[in-house]
Amino acid sequence: MFCANLQATVLEVKAIDGLGMTVDVLVLNGYVKEGDTAIFCSLDGPVVTEIRGLLTPPPSREMRVKSDYIHHKQVKGALGVKIIGNGLDKVMAGTPMMICGEYDEEEDIKEEVMSDLSKLTNKLNTDSKGVMVQASTLGALEALLQFLREDTKPPIPVSAIGIGTIHKRDVTKISIMNERGVSEYATILAFDVKVEPDARDHAREMGVRIFTADIIYHLFDQFTRFMEELSETRREEAAAIAVFPSICRILPQHIFNQKDPIIVGIEVAEGILKIGTPLCIPALEGLYIGKVTSIEMNGKQQDTARKGASVAVKIENEHNPTLTYGRQFDSTNSLYSQVTRASIDALKTNFKDKLENEDWRLVVKLKKVFGII
């Protein structure tokens, strides 16, 4: 039933050639006239503009289909109308449009227009580092933020939010994450919104990823898959630097080759021994024994041996191939992973989830042994 009191909702904000940025509004009740002062909601606060044009498509055409529009001096609900005005680029879809009449208090209208957004202020807070989230409506944005922050483990940080179509400026905004050294967050999660072609082109140039989906879980799956692939790539790159902590005891009854390559049986007393681990003896002024190139248990090759395991290891020392077991060192000397500040940082950044609490305690212990600050 028609009512004279205005009831209008923003459907979409889009740029139209020759018209600039426009707002598609569904007028459910009431009247809207050319020259009216319209007030919209945006993330930056209320937008106040004079309505410079009211357009509707020709009969049998949709608002989104490009054609010659019909101009109106006044429209009456219920009707979809395209509004022309200034400063409409940040208006949020899904929020109300209100008209400030001759006897209305503009500040009161602004407050009412922004009321829905004000209730969500805490939920819309952003982090200094994180992805950008773009949704079709305020309600959709709220749902996506809640999912990313409360339902995902670990939470996905969000540094910027927006409503509606993704434009070139949105890409530029989130590209700053590349400069801050967190390129994985140079990402836009677009939920049920369009992406302008020039925004996609700009994203490729700026190293920004845009993931789009109409279902929240699909969007999450895309980003999670990307992060897993990125983590694996970084681990592969850091493998040559990262040194897992370990202390090993030589088993004197299992000495297979005393000289390079040294092949001995060892027991992993603490930590994790991996292929590629450099070993040394701190008690002998840090004597470098060599790098583990093979680990074997019960006749089977493996990449890792954990605390309590007894394995045969091959140790190669290209810098000092004359080093000999029984001459420079023997089973009374424990073998330590030769860690450095760089290797510990690589562990923290790329392999944090691969170490248990006791392994990290061993890292602290080795820092003291090697005098690492």
Short mmCIF file of C-alpha atoms in Angstrom, two decimals:
data_model
loop_
_atom_site.label_atom_id
_atom_site.label_comp_id
_atom_site.label_asym_id
_atom_site.label_seq_id
_atom_site.Cartn_x
_atom_site.Cartn_y
_atom_site.Cartn_z
CA MET A 1 0.00 0.00 0.00
CA PHE A 2 1.42 3.39 -1.01
CA CYS A 3 2.47 5.80 1.73
CA ALA A 4 3.65 9.39 1.28
CA ASN A 5 6.54 8.90 3.72
CA LEU A 6 9.70 8.20 1.75
CA GLN A 7 11.15 4.72 1.95
CA ALA A 8 14.10 4.15 -0.39
CA THR A 9 17.05 1.76 -0.50
CA VAL A 10 20.29 1.97 -2.47
CA LEU A 11 20.66 -0.99 -4.84
CA GLU A 12 23.88 -0.24 -6.68
CA VAL A 13 26.50 2.43 -7.23
CA LYS A 14 28.01 2.55 -10.71
CA ALA A 15 29.72 4.84 -13.21
CA ILE A 16 27.82 5.59 -16.43
CA ASP A 17 29.51 7.10 -19.48
CA GLY A 18 28.46 10.72 -19.81
CA LEU A 19 26.75 10.76 -16.42
CA GLY A 20 29.55 9.98 -13.99
CA MET A 21 28.91 8.07 -10.79
CA THR A 22 25.23 7.26 -10.29
CA VAL A 23 23.14 5.49 -7.67
CA ASP A 24 20.35 3.03 -8.43
CA VAL A 25 17.65 3.40 -5.80
CA LEU A 26 14.47 1.43 -5.16
CA VAL A 27 11.80 3.89 -4.06
CA LEU A 28 9.23 1.80 -2.20
CA ASN A 29 7.08 4.64 -0.89
CA GLY A 30 6.90 8.40 -1.16
CA TYR A 31 8.13 10.90 -3.74
CA VAL A 32 11.58 11.96 -4.94
CA LYS A 33 12.00 15.18 -6.95
CA GLU A 34 14.81 16.63 -9.02
CA GLY A 35 16.52 19.30 -6.88
CA ASP A 36 15.83 17.47 -3.61
CA THR A 37 18.67 17.23 -1.08
CA ALA A 38 19.41 13.53 -0.75
CA ILE A 39 21.45 12.04 2.10
CA PHE A 40 23.20 8.70 1.73
CA CYS A 41 25.31 6.45 3.97
CA SER A 42 29.02 5.77 3.34
CA LEU A 43 31.88 4.30 5.35
CA ASP A 44 33.35 7.81 5.55
CA GLY A 45 30.16 9.36 6.90
CA PRO A 46 26.94 10.79 5.44
CA VAL A 47 26.95 11.97 1.82
CA VAL A 48 24.79 15.01 1.09
CA THR A 49 24.03 15.86 -2.52
CA GLU A 50 21.49 17.66 -4.64
CA ILE A 51 19.63 15.36 -7.02
CA ARG A 52 20.56 16.60 -10.50
CA GLY A 53 18.67 13.96 -12.41
CA LEU A 54 16.13 11.15 -12.05
CA LEU A 55 16.37 8.51 -14.77
CA THR A 56 14.48 5.35 -15.59
CA PRO A 57 15.03 2.97 -18.51
CA PRO A 58 12.60 2.77 -21.42
CA PRO A 59 9.74 0.26 -21.05
CA SER A 60 10.85 -3.40 -21.10
CA ARG A 61 14.43 -2.47 -20.27
CA GLU A 62 16.32 -2.97 -17.00
CA MET A 63 18.28 -0.33 -15.10
CA ARG A 64 21.53 -2.21 -15.67
CA VAL A 65 21.06 -2.37 -19.47
CA LYS A 66 22.72 0.53 -21.25
CA SER A 67 20.17 2.52 -23.29
CA ASP A 68 18.66 5.98 -23.58
CA TYR A 69 17.12 6.83 -20.23
CA ILE A 70 13.87 8.66 -19.60
CA HIS A 71 14.32 11.84 -17.52
CA HIS A 72 11.83 12.68 -14.76
CA LYS A 73 11.16 15.75 -12.65
CA GLN A 74 9.56 13.56 -9.98
CA VAL A 75 9.11 9.85 -9.31
CA LYS A 76 6.73 8.00 -7.02
CA GLY A 77 7.14 4.64 -5.29
CA ALA A 78 7.26 1.82 -5.97
CA LEU A 79 9.86 2.36 -8.69
CA GLY A 80 13.52 1.79 -9.44
CA VAL A 81 15.30 5.01 -10.39
CA LYS A 82 18.84 6.07 -11.26
CA ILE A 83 19.94 9.19 -9.39
CA ILE A 84 22.55 11.64 -10.67
CA GLY A 85 24.43 13.79 -8.16
CA ASN A 86 27.86 14.77 -6.89
CA GLY A 87 30.10 12.73 -4.54
CA LEU A 88 28.21 9.45 -4.92
CA ASP A 89 31.22 7.16 -5.44
CA LYS A 90 31.40 5.98 -1.80
CA VAL A 91 27.66 5.48 -1.19
CA MET A 92 26.96 2.01 0.22
CA ALA A 93 24.52 -0.42 -1.40
CA GLY A 94 21.89 -1.84 0.93
CA THR A 95 21.60 1.36 2.98
CA PRO A 96 18.71 3.85 3.03
CA MET A 97 18.44 7.09 1.08
CA MET A 98 16.65 9.96 2.82
CA ILE A 99 15.51 13.38 1.65
CA CYS A 100 16.14 16.48 3.75
CA GLY A 101 13.05 18.66 3.40
CA GLU A 102 12.68 22.40 3.89
CA TYR A 103 11.75 22.07 7.55
CA ASP A 104 13.97 19.10 8.42
CA GLU A 105 17.12 19.28 10.52
CA GLU A 106 19.92 18.05 8.27
CA GLU A 107 22.00 16.73 11.18
CA ASP A 108 19.07 14.62 12.40
CA ILE A 109 18.63 13.12 8.93
CA LYS A 110 22.37 12.38 8.70
CA GLU A 111 22.27 10.60 12.04
CA GLU A 112 19.30 8.49 11.00
CA VAL A 113 20.88 7.55 7.66
CA MET A 114 24.05 6.44 9.45
CA SER A 115 22.25 4.63 12.29
CA ASP A 116 22.59 1.10 10.84
CA LEU A 117 26.29 1.62 10.23
CA SER A 118 26.83 3.16 13.68
CA LYS A 119 25.47 0.01 15.32
CA LEU A 120 28.16 -2.00 13.53
CA THR A 121 31.11 0.28 14.35
CA ASN A 122 32.92 -2.30 16.47
CA LYS A 123 32.40 -5.05 13.92
CA LEU A 124 33.71 -2.83 11.13
CA ASN A 125 36.99 -1.99 12.87
CA THR A 126 40.02 -2.91 10.77
CA ASP A 127 43.58 -4.10 11.41
CA SER A 128 46.77 -2.36 10.31
CA LYS A 129 47.69 -5.40 8.20
CA GLY A 130 45.20 -7.63 6.44
CA VAL A 131 43.13 -8.28 3.34
CA MET A 132 40.45 -6.02 1.86
CA VAL A 133 36.86 -7.23 2.10
CA GLN A 134 34.23 -6.02 -0.36
CA ALA A 135 30.56 -7.06 -0.20
CA SER A 136 27.35 -6.21 -1.99
CA THR A 137 25.48 -4.84 1.04
CA LEU A 138 26.13 -3.79 4.61
CA GLY A 139 24.48 -6.97 5.87
CA ALA A 140 26.64 -9.13 3.63
CA LEU A 141 29.74 -7.26 4.80
CA GLU A 142 28.81 -7.86 8.43
CA ALA A 143 28.30 -11.58 7.79
CA LEU A 144 31.62 -11.94 5.96
CA LEU A 145 33.58 -10.07 8.64
CA GLN A 146 32.06 -12.21 11.35
CA PHE A 147 32.99 -15.36 9.44
CA LEU A 148 36.59 -14.27 8.82
CA ARG A 149 37.18 -13.10 12.40
CA GLU A 150 35.18 -15.55 14.49
CA ASP A 151 34.56 -18.71 12.47
CA THR A 152 37.95 -19.20 10.80
CA LYS A 153 40.94 -20.62 12.67
CA PRO A 154 43.21 -18.74 12.72
CA PRO A 155 41.24 -15.53 12.04
CA ILE A 156 41.95 -13.70 8.78
CA PRO A 157 42.93 -10.06 9.48
CA VAL A 158 41.09 -7.33 7.55
CA SER A 159 42.69 -3.93 6.89
CA ALA A 160 40.06 -2.37 4.60
CA ILE A 161 36.37 -2.81 3.84
CA GLY A 162 33.99 -1.61 1.17
CA ILE A 163 30.54 -1.98 -0.32
CA GLY A 164 29.69 -2.50 -3.98
CA THR A 165 31.63 -2.78 -7.22
CA ILE A 166 35.44 -3.01 -7.00
CA HIS A 167 37.15 -0.09 -8.71
CA LYS A 168 40.74 0.76 -9.57
CA ARG A 169 41.07 2.88 -6.43
CA ASP A 170 40.28 -0.16 -4.24
CA VAL A 171 43.17 -2.06 -5.83
CA THR A 172 45.51 0.88 -5.24
CA LYS A 173 44.44 1.05 -1.59
CA ILE A 174 45.21 -2.58 -0.75
CA SER A 175 48.41 -2.70 -2.84
CA ILE A 176 50.15 -0.91 0.07
CA MET A 177 50.39 -4.33 1.75
CA ASN A 178 53.14 -5.17 -0.76
CA GLU A 179 55.13 -2.18 0.49
CA ARG A 180 54.58 -3.22 4.11
CA GLY A 181 56.18 -6.61 3.48
CA VAL A 182 52.99 -8.66 3.79
CA SER A 183 52.27 -9.34 0.12
CA GLU A 184 49.90 -12.19 1.01
CA TYR A 185 47.47 -9.54 2.27
CA ALA A 186 47.56 -7.59 -1.01
CA THR A 187 44.29 -9.43 -1.62
CA ILE A 188 40.66 -8.46 -2.13
CA LEU A 189 37.96 -10.89 -1.02
CA ALA A 190 34.95 -9.91 -3.15
CA PHE A 191 31.64 -11.30 -1.94
CA ASP A 192 28.78 -11.08 -4.44
CA VAL A 193 30.13 -7.94 -6.16
CA LYS A 194 31.30 -6.99 -9.63
CA VAL A 195 34.88 -6.15 -10.55
CA GLU A 196 35.49 -3.38 -13.10
CA PRO A 197 37.72 -4.54 -16.01
CA ASP A 198 40.23 -1.74 -15.40
CA ALA A 199 40.41 -2.83 -11.74
CA ARG A 200 41.43 -6.35 -12.80
CA ASP A 201 44.08 -4.95 -15.15
CA HIS A 202 45.39 -2.67 -12.40
CA ALA A 203 45.46 -5.59 -9.95
CA ARG A 204 47.74 -7.56 -12.27
CA GLU A 205 50.06 -4.56 -12.56
CA MET A 206 50.13 -3.93 -8.79
CA GLY A 207 50.51 -7.56 -7.69
CA VAL A 208 47.06 -7.68 -6.07
CA ARG A 209 44.88 -10.80 -6.08
CA ILE A 210 41.10 -10.58 -6.37
CA PHE A 211 39.08 -13.59 -5.24
CA THR A 212 35.37 -13.51 -6.09
CA ALA A 213 32.50 -15.74 -5.00
CA ASP A 214 28.77 -15.63 -4.29
CA ILE A 215 29.12 -17.97 -1.30
CA ILE A 216 31.24 -17.05 1.73
CA TYR A 217 32.69 -20.55 2.14
CA HIS A 218 33.90 -20.58 -1.47
CA LEU A 219 35.67 -17.27 -0.90
CA PHE A 220 37.32 -18.65 2.24
CA ASP A 221 38.39 -21.81 0.39
CA GLN A 222 40.06 -19.77 -2.37
CA PHE A 223 42.05 -17.64 0.06
CA THR A 224 42.98 -20.61 2.27
CA ARG A 225 44.24 -22.55 -0.74
CA PHE A 226 46.31 -19.55 -1.84
CA MET A 227 47.82 -19.16 1.66
CA GLU A 228 48.69 -22.88 1.86
CA GLU A 229 50.42 -22.76 -1.53
CA LEU A 230 52.26 -19.58 -0.55
CA SER A 231 53.39 -21.10 2.77
CA GLU A 232 54.68 -24.20 0.99
CA THR A 233 56.61 -22.07 -1.51
CA ARG A 234 58.14 -20.01 1.29
CA ARG A 235 59.07 -23.15 3.21
CA GLU A 236 60.86 -24.52 0.17
CA GLU A 237 62.74 -21.26 -0.23
CA ALA A 238 63.60 -21.12 3.49
CA ALA A 239 64.63 -24.78 3.75
CA ALA A 240 68.24 -23.96 2.93
CA ILE A 241 68.37 -21.41 5.78
CA ALA A 242 66.19 -22.92 8.48
CA VAL A 243 67.97 -25.31 10.88
CA PHE A 244 65.82 -27.46 13.16
CA PRO A 245 67.14 -27.79 16.73
CA SER A 246 68.65 -31.10 17.81
CA ILE A 247 71.20 -32.66 20.15
CA CYS A 248 72.41 -36.13 19.21
CA ARG A 249 74.53 -38.78 20.97
CA ILE A 250 76.88 -40.97 18.92
CA LEU A 251 76.40 -44.71 19.46
CA PRO A 252 79.99 -46.07 19.69
CA GLN A 253 78.91 -49.61 18.80
CA HIS A 254 77.60 -48.37 15.45
CA ILE A 255 80.49 -46.69 13.65
CA PHE A 256 80.34 -47.62 9.96
CA ASN A 257 82.72 -45.09 8.41
CA GLN A 258 85.11 -42.87 10.36
CA LYS A 259 86.10 -40.50 7.56
CA ASP A 260 84.20 -38.36 5.07
CA PRO A 261 81.51 -39.32 4.55
CA ILE A 262 81.22 -40.18 8.23
CA ILE A 263 78.54 -42.83 8.80
CA VAL A 264 77.56 -43.49 12.39
CA GLY A 265 74.64 -44.55 14.49
CA ILE A 266 73.17 -41.80 16.67
CA GLU A 267 70.37 -41.31 19.14
CA VAL A 268 68.36 -38.09 18.92
CA ALA A 269 68.50 -36.95 22.53
CA GLU A 270 66.52 -33.75 21.99
CA GLY A 271 64.67 -32.00 19.18
CA ILE A 272 64.37 -32.88 15.49
CA LEU A 273 67.17 -34.02 13.20
CA LYS A 274 66.55 -33.41 9.50
CA ILE A 275 68.48 -34.01 6.30
CA GLY A 276 70.54 -30.90 5.62
CA THR A 277 71.16 -30.13 9.30
CA PRO A 278 74.70 -28.81 9.95
CA LEU A 279 76.22 -30.45 13.04
CA CYS A 280 78.98 -29.21 15.32
CA ILE A 281 80.46 -29.85 18.77
CA PRO A 282 80.32 -26.72 20.99
CA ALA A 283 82.52 -28.45 23.62
CA LEU A 284 85.35 -28.56 21.05
CA GLU A 285 85.25 -24.83 20.28
CA GLY A 286 82.40 -25.31 17.83
CA LEU A 287 84.17 -27.95 15.72
CA TYR A 288 82.15 -28.32 12.51
CA ILE A 289 81.45 -32.00 11.82
CA GLY A 290 79.46 -31.61 8.60
CA LYS A 291 75.99 -31.67 7.12
CA VAL A 292 73.56 -34.58 7.44
CA THR A 293 72.95 -35.94 3.93
CA SER A 294 71.16 -39.18 4.78
CA ILE A 295 69.05 -40.62 7.62
CA GLU A 296 68.21 -44.32 7.77
CA MET A 297 66.06 -46.30 10.19
CA ASN A 298 65.52 -50.05 9.93
CA GLY A 299 66.93 -50.05 6.41
CA LYS A 300 64.57 -47.28 5.22
CA GLN A 301 65.54 -43.77 4.20
CA GLN A 302 63.71 -40.90 5.92
CA ASP A 303 63.89 -37.12 6.04
CA THR A 304 63.46 -36.65 9.78
CA ALA A 305 64.27 -38.27 13.11
CA ARG A 306 62.65 -37.06 16.31
CA LYS A 307 63.62 -37.23 19.96
CA GLY A 308 64.21 -40.83 21.13
CA ALA A 309 64.88 -42.24 17.66
CA SER A 310 68.04 -44.26 16.94
CA VAL A 311 69.15 -43.91 13.32
CA ALA A 312 72.18 -44.22 11.07
CA VAL A 313 73.29 -40.91 9.55
CA LYS A 314 75.69 -39.96 6.79
CA ILE A 315 77.58 -36.73 7.47
CA GLU A 316 79.55 -34.99 4.72
CA ASN A 317 82.10 -32.21 5.29
CA GLU A 318 83.29 -30.63 2.06
CA HIS A 319 85.28 -27.99 3.97
CA ASN A 320 87.31 -30.49 5.99
CA PRO A 321 87.13 -33.95 4.37
CA THR A 322 90.04 -35.25 6.49
CA LEU A 323 88.04 -34.89 9.72
CA THR A 324 88.01 -38.32 11.33
CA TYR A 325 85.88 -39.93 14.01
CA GLY A 326 88.13 -41.25 16.80
CA ARG A 327 90.80 -38.63 16.15
CA GLN A 328 89.30 -35.12 16.40
CA PHE A 329 86.10 -36.26 18.15
CA ASP A 330 84.42 -39.40 19.48
CA SER A 331 81.25 -40.70 21.17
CA THR A 332 81.88 -38.68 24.33
CA ASN A 333 81.01 -35.55 22.35
CA SER A 334 77.36 -34.68 21.64
CA LEU A 335 76.47 -33.33 18.20
CA TYR A 336 74.47 -30.08 18.13
CA SER A 337 72.50 -28.48 15.32
CA GLN A 338 74.54 -25.42 14.31
CA VAL A 339 71.90 -22.70 14.55
CA THR A 340 72.26 -19.00 13.75
CA ARG A 341 70.08 -15.94 14.15
CA ALA A 342 69.05 -16.22 10.48
CA SER A 343 68.17 -19.92 10.81
CA ILE A 344 66.05 -19.27 13.92
CA ASP A 345 64.20 -16.41 12.20
CA ALA A 346 63.50 -18.70 9.22
CA LEU A 347 62.06 -21.30 11.60
CA LYS A 348 59.79 -18.77 13.30
CA THR A 349 58.52 -17.37 10.02
CA ASN A 350 58.00 -20.53 8.00
CA PHE A 351 58.02 -23.60 10.28
CA LYS A 352 56.42 -22.41 13.50
CA ASP A 353 53.70 -25.06 13.31
CA LYS A 354 56.23 -27.85 12.73
CA LEU A 355 57.86 -27.48 16.17
CA GLU A 356 56.42 -28.53 19.53
CA ASN A 357 56.81 -26.46 22.69
CA GLU A 358 59.76 -28.59 23.85
CA ASP A 359 61.45 -27.96 20.49
CA TRP A 360 61.17 -24.22 21.00
CA ARG A 361 62.61 -24.61 24.49
CA LEU A 362 65.56 -26.36 22.86
CA VAL A 363 65.94 -23.41 20.47
CA VAL A 364 66.24 -21.13 23.50
CA LYS A 365 68.81 -23.49 24.99
CA LEU A 366 70.88 -23.51 21.76
CA LYS A 367 70.75 -19.72 21.57
CA LYS A 368 72.58 -19.65 24.90
CA VAL A 369 75.07 -22.30 23.78
CA PHE A 370 75.96 -20.36 20.62
CA GLY A 371 75.68 -16.88 22.19
CA ILE A 372 72.86 -15.76 19.89
CA ILE A 373 71.09 -12.62 21.01
#
